[in-house]
mmCIF file of C-alpha atoms in Angstrom:
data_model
loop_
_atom_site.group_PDB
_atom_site.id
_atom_site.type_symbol
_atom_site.label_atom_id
_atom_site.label_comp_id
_atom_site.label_asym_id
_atom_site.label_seq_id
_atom_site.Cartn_x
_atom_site.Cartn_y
_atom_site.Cartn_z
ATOM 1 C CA UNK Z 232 25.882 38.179 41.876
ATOM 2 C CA UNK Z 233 29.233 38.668 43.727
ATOM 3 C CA UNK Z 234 31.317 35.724 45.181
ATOM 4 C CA UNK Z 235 30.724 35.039 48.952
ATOM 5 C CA UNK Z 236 32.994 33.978 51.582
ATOM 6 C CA UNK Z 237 32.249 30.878 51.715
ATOM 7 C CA UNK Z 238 32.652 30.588 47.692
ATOM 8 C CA UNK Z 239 36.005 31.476 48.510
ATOM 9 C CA UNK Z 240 36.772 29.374 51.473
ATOM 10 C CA UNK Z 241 35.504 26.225 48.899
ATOM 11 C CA UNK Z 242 37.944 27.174 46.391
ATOM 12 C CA UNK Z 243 40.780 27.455 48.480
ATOM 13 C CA UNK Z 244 39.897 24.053 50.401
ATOM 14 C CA UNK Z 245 39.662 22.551 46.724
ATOM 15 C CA UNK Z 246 42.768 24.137 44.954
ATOM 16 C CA UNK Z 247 44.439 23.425 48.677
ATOM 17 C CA UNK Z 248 43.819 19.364 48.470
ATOM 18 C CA UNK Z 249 44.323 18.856 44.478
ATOM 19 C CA UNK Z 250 47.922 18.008 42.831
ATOM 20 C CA UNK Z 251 46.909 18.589 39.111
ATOM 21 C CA UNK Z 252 44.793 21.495 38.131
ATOM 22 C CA UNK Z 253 43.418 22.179 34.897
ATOM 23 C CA UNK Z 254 42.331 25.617 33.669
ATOM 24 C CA UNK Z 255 40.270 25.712 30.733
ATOM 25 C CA UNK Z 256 39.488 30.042 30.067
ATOM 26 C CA UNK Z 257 37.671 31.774 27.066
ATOM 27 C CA UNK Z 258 37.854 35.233 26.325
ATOM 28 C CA UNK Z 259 36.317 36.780 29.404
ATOM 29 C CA UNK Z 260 40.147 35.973 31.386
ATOM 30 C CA UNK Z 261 41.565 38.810 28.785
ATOM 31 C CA UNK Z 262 38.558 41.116 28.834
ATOM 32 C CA UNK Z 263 40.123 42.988 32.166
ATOM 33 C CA UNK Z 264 43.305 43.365 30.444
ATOM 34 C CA UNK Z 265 40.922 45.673 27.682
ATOM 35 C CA UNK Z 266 40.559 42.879 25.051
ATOM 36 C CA UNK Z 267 36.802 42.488 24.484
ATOM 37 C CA UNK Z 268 34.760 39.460 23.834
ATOM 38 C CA UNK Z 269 33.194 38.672 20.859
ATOM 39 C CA UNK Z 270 30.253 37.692 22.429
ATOM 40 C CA UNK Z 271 29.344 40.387 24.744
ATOM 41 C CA UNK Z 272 26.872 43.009 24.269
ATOM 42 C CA UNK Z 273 29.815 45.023 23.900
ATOM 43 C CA UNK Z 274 31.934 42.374 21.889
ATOM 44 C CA UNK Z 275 33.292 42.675 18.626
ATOM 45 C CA UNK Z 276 30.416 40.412 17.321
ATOM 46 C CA UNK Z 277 27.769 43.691 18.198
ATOM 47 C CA UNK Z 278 30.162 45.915 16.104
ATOM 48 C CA UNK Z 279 29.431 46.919 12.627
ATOM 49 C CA UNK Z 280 31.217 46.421 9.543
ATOM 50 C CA UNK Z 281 30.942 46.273 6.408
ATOM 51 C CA UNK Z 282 30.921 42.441 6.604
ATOM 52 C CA UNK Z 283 29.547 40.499 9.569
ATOM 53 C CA UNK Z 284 32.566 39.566 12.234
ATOM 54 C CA UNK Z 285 32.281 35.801 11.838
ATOM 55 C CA UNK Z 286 32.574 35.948 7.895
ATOM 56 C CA UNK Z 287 35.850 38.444 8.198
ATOM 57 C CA UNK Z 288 37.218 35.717 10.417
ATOM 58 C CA UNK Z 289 37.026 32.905 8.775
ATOM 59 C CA UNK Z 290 39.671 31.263 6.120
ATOM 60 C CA UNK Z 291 37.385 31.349 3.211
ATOM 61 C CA UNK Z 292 37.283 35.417 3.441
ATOM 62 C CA UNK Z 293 41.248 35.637 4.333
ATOM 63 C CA UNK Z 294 41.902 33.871 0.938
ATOM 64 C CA UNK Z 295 39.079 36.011 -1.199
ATOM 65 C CA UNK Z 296 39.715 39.361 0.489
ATOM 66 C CA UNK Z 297 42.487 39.583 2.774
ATOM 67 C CA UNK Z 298 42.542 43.336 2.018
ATOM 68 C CA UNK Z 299 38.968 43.564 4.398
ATOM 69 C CA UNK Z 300 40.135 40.698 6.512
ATOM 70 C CA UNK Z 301 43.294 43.055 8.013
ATOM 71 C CA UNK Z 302 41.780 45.817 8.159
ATOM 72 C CA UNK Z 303 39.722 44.276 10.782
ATOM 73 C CA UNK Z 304 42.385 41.826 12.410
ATOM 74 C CA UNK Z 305 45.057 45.181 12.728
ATOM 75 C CA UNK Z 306 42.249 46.792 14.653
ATOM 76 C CA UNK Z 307 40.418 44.138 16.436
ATOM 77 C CA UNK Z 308 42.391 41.141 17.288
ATOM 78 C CA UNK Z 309 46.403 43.337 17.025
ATOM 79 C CA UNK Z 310 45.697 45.236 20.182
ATOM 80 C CA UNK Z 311 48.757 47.133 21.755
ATOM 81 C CA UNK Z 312 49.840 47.676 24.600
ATOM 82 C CA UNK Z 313 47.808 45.261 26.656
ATOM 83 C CA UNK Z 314 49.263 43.313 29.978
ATOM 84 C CA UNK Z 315 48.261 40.165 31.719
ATOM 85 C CA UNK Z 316 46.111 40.799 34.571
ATOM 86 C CA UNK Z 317 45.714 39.623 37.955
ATOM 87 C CA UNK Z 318 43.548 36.219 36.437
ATOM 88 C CA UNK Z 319 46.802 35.598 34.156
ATOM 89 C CA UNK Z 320 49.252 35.988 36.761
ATOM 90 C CA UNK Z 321 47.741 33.517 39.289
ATOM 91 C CA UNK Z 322 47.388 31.127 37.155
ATOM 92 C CA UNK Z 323 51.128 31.492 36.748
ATOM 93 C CA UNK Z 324 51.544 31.389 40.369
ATOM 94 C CA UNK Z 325 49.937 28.192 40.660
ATOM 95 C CA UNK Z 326 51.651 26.377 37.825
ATOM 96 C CA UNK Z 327 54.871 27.690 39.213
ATOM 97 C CA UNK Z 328 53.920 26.242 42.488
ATOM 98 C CA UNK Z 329 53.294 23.028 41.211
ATOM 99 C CA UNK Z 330 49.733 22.474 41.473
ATOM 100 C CA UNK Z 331 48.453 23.639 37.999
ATOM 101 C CA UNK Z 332 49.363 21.453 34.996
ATOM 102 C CA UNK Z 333 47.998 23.195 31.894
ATOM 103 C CA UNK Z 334 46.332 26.268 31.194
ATOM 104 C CA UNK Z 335 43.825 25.573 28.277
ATOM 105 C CA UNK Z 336 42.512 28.603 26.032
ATOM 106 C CA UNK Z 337 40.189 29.158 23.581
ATOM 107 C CA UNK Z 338 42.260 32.811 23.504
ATOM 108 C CA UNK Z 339 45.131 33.823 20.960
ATOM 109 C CA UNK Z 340 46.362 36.730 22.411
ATOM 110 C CA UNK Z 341 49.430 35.306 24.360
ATOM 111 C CA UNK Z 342 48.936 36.866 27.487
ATOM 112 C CA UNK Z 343 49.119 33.337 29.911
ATOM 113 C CA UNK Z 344 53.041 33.091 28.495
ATOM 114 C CA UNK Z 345 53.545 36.563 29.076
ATOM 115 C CA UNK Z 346 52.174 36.395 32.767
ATOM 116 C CA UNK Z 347 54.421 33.238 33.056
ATOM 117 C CA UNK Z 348 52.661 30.275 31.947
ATOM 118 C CA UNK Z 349 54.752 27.276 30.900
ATOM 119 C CA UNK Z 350 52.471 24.559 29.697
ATOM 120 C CA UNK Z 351 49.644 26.688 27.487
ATOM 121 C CA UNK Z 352 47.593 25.096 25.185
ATOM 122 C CA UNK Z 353 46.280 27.313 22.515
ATOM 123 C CA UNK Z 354 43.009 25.454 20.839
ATOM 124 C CA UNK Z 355 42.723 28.496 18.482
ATOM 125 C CA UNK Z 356 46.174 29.386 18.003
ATOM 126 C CA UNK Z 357 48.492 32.909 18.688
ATOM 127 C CA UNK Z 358 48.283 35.971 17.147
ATOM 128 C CA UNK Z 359 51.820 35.900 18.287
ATOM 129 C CA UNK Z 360 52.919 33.629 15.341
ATOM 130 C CA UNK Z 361 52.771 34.177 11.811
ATOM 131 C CA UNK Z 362 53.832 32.047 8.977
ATOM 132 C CA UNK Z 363 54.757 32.711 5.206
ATOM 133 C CA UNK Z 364 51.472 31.089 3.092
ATOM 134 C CA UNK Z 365 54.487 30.479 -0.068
ATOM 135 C CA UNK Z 366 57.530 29.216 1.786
ATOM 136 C CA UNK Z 367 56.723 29.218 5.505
ATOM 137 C CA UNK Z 368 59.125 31.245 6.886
ATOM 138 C CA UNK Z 369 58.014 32.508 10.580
ATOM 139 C CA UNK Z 370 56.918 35.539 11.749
ATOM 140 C CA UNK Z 371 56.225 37.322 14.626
ATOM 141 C CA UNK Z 372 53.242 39.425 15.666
ATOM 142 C CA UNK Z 373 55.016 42.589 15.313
ATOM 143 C CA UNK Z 374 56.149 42.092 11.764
ATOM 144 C CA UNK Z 375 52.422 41.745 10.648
ATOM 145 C CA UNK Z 376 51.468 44.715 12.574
ATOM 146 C CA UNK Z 377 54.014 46.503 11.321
ATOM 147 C CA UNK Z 378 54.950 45.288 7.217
ATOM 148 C CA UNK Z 379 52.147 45.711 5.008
ATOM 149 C CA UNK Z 380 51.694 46.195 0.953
ATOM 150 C CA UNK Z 381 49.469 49.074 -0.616
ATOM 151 C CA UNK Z 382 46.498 46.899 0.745
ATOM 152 C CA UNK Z 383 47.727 46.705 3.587
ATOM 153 C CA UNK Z 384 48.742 42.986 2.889
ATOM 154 C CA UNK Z 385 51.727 41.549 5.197
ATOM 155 C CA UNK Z 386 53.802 39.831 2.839
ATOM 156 C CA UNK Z 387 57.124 37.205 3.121
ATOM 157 C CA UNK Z 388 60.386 39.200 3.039
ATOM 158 C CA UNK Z 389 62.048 36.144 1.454
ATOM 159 C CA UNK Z 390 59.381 35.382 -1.238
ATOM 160 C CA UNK Z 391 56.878 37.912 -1.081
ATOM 161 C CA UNK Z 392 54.247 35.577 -0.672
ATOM 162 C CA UNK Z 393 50.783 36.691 1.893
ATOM 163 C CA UNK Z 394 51.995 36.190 5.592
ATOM 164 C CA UNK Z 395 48.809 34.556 7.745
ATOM 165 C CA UNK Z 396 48.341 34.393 11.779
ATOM 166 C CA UNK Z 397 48.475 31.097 13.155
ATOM 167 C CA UNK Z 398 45.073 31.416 14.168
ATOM 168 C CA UNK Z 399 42.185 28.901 13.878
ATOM 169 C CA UNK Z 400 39.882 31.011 11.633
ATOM 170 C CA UNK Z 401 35.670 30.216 11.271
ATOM 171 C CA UNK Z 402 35.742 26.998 9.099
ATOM 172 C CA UNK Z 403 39.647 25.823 9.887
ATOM 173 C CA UNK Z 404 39.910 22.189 11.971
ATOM 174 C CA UNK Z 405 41.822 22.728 15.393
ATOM 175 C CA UNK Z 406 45.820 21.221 15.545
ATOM 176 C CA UNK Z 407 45.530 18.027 16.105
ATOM 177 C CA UNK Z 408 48.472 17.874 18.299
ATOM 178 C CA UNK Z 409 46.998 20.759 20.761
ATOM 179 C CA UNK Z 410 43.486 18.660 20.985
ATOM 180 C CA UNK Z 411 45.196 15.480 22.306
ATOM 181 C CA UNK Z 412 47.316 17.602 25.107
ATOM 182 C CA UNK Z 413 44.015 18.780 26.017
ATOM 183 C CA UNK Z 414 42.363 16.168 25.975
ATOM 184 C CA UNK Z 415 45.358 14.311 28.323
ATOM 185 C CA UNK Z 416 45.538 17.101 30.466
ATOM 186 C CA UNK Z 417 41.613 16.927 31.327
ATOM 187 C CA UNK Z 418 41.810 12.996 31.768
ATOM 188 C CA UNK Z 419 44.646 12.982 34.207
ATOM 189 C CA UNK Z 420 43.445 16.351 36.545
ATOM 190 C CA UNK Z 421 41.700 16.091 39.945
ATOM 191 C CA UNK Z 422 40.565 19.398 39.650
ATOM 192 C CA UNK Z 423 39.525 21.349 36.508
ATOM 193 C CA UNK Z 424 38.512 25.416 36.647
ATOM 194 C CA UNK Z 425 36.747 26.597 34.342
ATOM 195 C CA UNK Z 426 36.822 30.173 33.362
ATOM 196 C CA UNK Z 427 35.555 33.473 31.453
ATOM 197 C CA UNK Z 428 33.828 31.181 29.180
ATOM 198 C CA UNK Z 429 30.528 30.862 27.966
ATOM 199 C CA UNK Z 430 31.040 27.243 26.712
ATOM 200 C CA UNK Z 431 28.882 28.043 23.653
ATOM 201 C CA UNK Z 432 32.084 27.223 21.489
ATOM 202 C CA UNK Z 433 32.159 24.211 20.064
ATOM 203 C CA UNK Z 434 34.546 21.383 19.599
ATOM 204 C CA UNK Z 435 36.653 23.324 22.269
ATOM 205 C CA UNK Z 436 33.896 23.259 25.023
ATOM 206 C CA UNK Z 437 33.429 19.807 24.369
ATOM 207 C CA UNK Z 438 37.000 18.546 25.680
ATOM 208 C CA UNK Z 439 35.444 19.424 29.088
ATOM 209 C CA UNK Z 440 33.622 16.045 28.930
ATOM 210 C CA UNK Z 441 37.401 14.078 29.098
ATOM 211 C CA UNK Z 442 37.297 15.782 32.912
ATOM 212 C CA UNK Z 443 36.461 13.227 35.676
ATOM 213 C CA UNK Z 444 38.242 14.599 38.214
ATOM 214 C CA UNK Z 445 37.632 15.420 41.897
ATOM 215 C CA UNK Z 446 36.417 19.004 41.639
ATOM 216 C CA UNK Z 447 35.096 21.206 38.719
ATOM 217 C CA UNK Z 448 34.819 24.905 39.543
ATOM 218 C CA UNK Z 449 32.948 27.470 36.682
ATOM 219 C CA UNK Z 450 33.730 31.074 37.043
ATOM 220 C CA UNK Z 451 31.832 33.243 34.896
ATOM 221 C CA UNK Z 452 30.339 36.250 35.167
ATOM 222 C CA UNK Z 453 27.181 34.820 33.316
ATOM 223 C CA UNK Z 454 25.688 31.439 33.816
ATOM 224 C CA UNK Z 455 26.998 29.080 31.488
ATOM 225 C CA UNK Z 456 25.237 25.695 30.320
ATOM 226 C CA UNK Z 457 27.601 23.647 32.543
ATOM 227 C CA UNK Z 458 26.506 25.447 35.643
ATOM 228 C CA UNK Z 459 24.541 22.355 36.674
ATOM 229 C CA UNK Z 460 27.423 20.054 36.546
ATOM 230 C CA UNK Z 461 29.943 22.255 38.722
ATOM 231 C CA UNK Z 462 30.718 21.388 42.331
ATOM 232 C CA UNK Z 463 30.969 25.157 42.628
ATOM 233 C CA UNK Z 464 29.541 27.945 40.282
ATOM 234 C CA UNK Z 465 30.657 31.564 40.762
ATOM 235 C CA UNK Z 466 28.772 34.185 39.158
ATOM 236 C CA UNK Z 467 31.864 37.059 39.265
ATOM 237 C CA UNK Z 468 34.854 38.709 37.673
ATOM 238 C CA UNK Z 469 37.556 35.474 36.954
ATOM 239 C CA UNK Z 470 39.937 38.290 38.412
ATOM 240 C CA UNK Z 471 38.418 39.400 41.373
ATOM 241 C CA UNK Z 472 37.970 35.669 42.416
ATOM 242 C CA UNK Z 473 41.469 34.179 41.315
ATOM 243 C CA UNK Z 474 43.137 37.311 42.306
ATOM 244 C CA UNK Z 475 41.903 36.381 46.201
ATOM 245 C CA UNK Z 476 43.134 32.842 45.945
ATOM 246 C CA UNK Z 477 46.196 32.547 48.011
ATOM 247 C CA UNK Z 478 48.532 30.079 46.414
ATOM 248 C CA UNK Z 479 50.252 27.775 49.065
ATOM 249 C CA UNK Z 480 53.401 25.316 48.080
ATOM 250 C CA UNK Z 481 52.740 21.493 48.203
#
C-alpha cells in the first residue's frame, strides 16, 4: 500500500497544530541508508552463522566467546560508509524548528546525531561508544573497528583489558537514565510518530503506553500490532512519507 494524499494532508494538519512531537523509530528508519533489519526476510536474523544471531548478540556469548561475537559485530552491526537519509534529516528539521522534542530509537547506529538530532535517546545504546571492560577508559567506534588482537579482540590501550560497545546486548537491562527521558518525553508530547518499527520489541515498545497525547501517527511499511490504536496508519517507506512533510516554523 502506498500513502495517499490525503494521508499526507492529515500529517501535515497534525505535525502543523502540535508543539511537542515525539518520534519513537526502530530499525526500518536506517534500512534506506543500507543498514538492514534484523527482522526482515532479508534481516540479519534470516542469515546464517555458525551460531544463531540472537545468541551472538547477547552478553552471555560476548563474555564466553568474544572471538565469534566480533567477527559478527565488525561485519554486521560496524557498517561503513553509511549516511543519514532523508527520514533522519527531517526529523532534524523538525527538532531544529522547534516542534520535535526527542527522537526515541531502538537503533545504535548514530545516524539521528549525524543528520542533526540534538535530544536522541538511545534505548539500546551506540555503536559509536565503546568502553574499556578493566578500567573504563572510552572509546570510539573507529578504534574497535580498527584495533584488534590475534582474535580479533579490541583491547584497552592503557590496560589491555577487552574493549565492549555500549550496546544493550540480548539479556542486558536498558539504562535506567535513558528509560525515564523516554518515558517523560512520551508523557508530556501532543503528538507521538511512530516509525520503521514493528513494535514486537519489548520493554522498548512498551514506553508507547506513557503517550496520551493529541495525535499518534504509525508509519511502517508492515502493519504493526498498534495499528488499531493510531489516529493515522501509513503502510509506506518512513522516507518517502517524512521526506514529503514540509516543515513550517511556529
Amino acid at each position: 500500500m502506498s500513502v495517499t494524499k490525503e494521508q499526507m494532508d492529515s500529517l501535515q494538519e497534525f505535525i502543523d497544530g502540535s508543539r511537542s512531537i515525539v518520534f519513537f523509530g526502530g530499525a526500518g528508519v536506517s534500512t534506506e541508508s543500507g543498514i538492514p533489519d534484523c527482522r526482515s526476510v532479508d534481516g540479519l536474523y534470516h542469515q546464517k552463522w555458525d551460531y544463531p544471531p540472537e545468541q551472538i548478540l547477547s552478553g552471555s556469548f560476548l563474555y564466553s566467546n568474544p572471538k565469534e561475537f566480533y567477527r559478527f559485530y565488525r561485519e554486521k552491526l560496524l557498517v561503513s560508509g553509511i549516511k543519514p537519509n532523508v527520514a533522519h534529516i527531517k526529523l532534524a528539521e523538525l527538532e531544529a524548528s522547534g516542534r520535535l522534542k526527542a527522537v526515541v530509537t531502538q537503533n545504535i547506529d548514530g545516524l539521528h546525531q549525524a543528520a542533526g538530532s540534538k535530544n536522541v535517546l538511545e534505548l539500546h545504546g551506540s555503536v559509536m561508544r565503546n568502553h574499556c571492560t578493566g578500567c573504563n577508559v572510552f572509546y570510539d567506534g573507529d578504534y574497535v573497528a580498527s584495533h584488534a588482537d590475534a582474535d580479533g579482540i579490541p583491547r584497552c590501550a592503557a590496560c589491555g583489558e577487552m574493549v565492549r560497545p555500549d550496546v544493550v546486548l540480548y539479556g542486558e537491562g536498558l539504562d535506567d537514565a535513558v528509560v525515564s527521558k523516554t518515558i517523560a518525553a512520551m508523557e508530556s508530547a501532543d503528538m507521538l510518530i511512530i516509525g520503521g518499527t514493528s513494535l514486537s520489541v519489548y520493554p522498548a515498545a512498551s514506553f508507547v503506553r506513557a503517550f496520551h497525547g493529541e495525535h499518534l501517527v504509525l508509519i511502517n511499511r508492515d502493519p504493526t500490532p498498534g495499528d488499531s490504536f493510531g489516529d493515522l496508519v501509513i503502510h509506506d517507506s518512513i522516507g518517502k512519507v517524512l521526506g514529503g512533510v514540509k516543515v513550517n516554523p511556529l
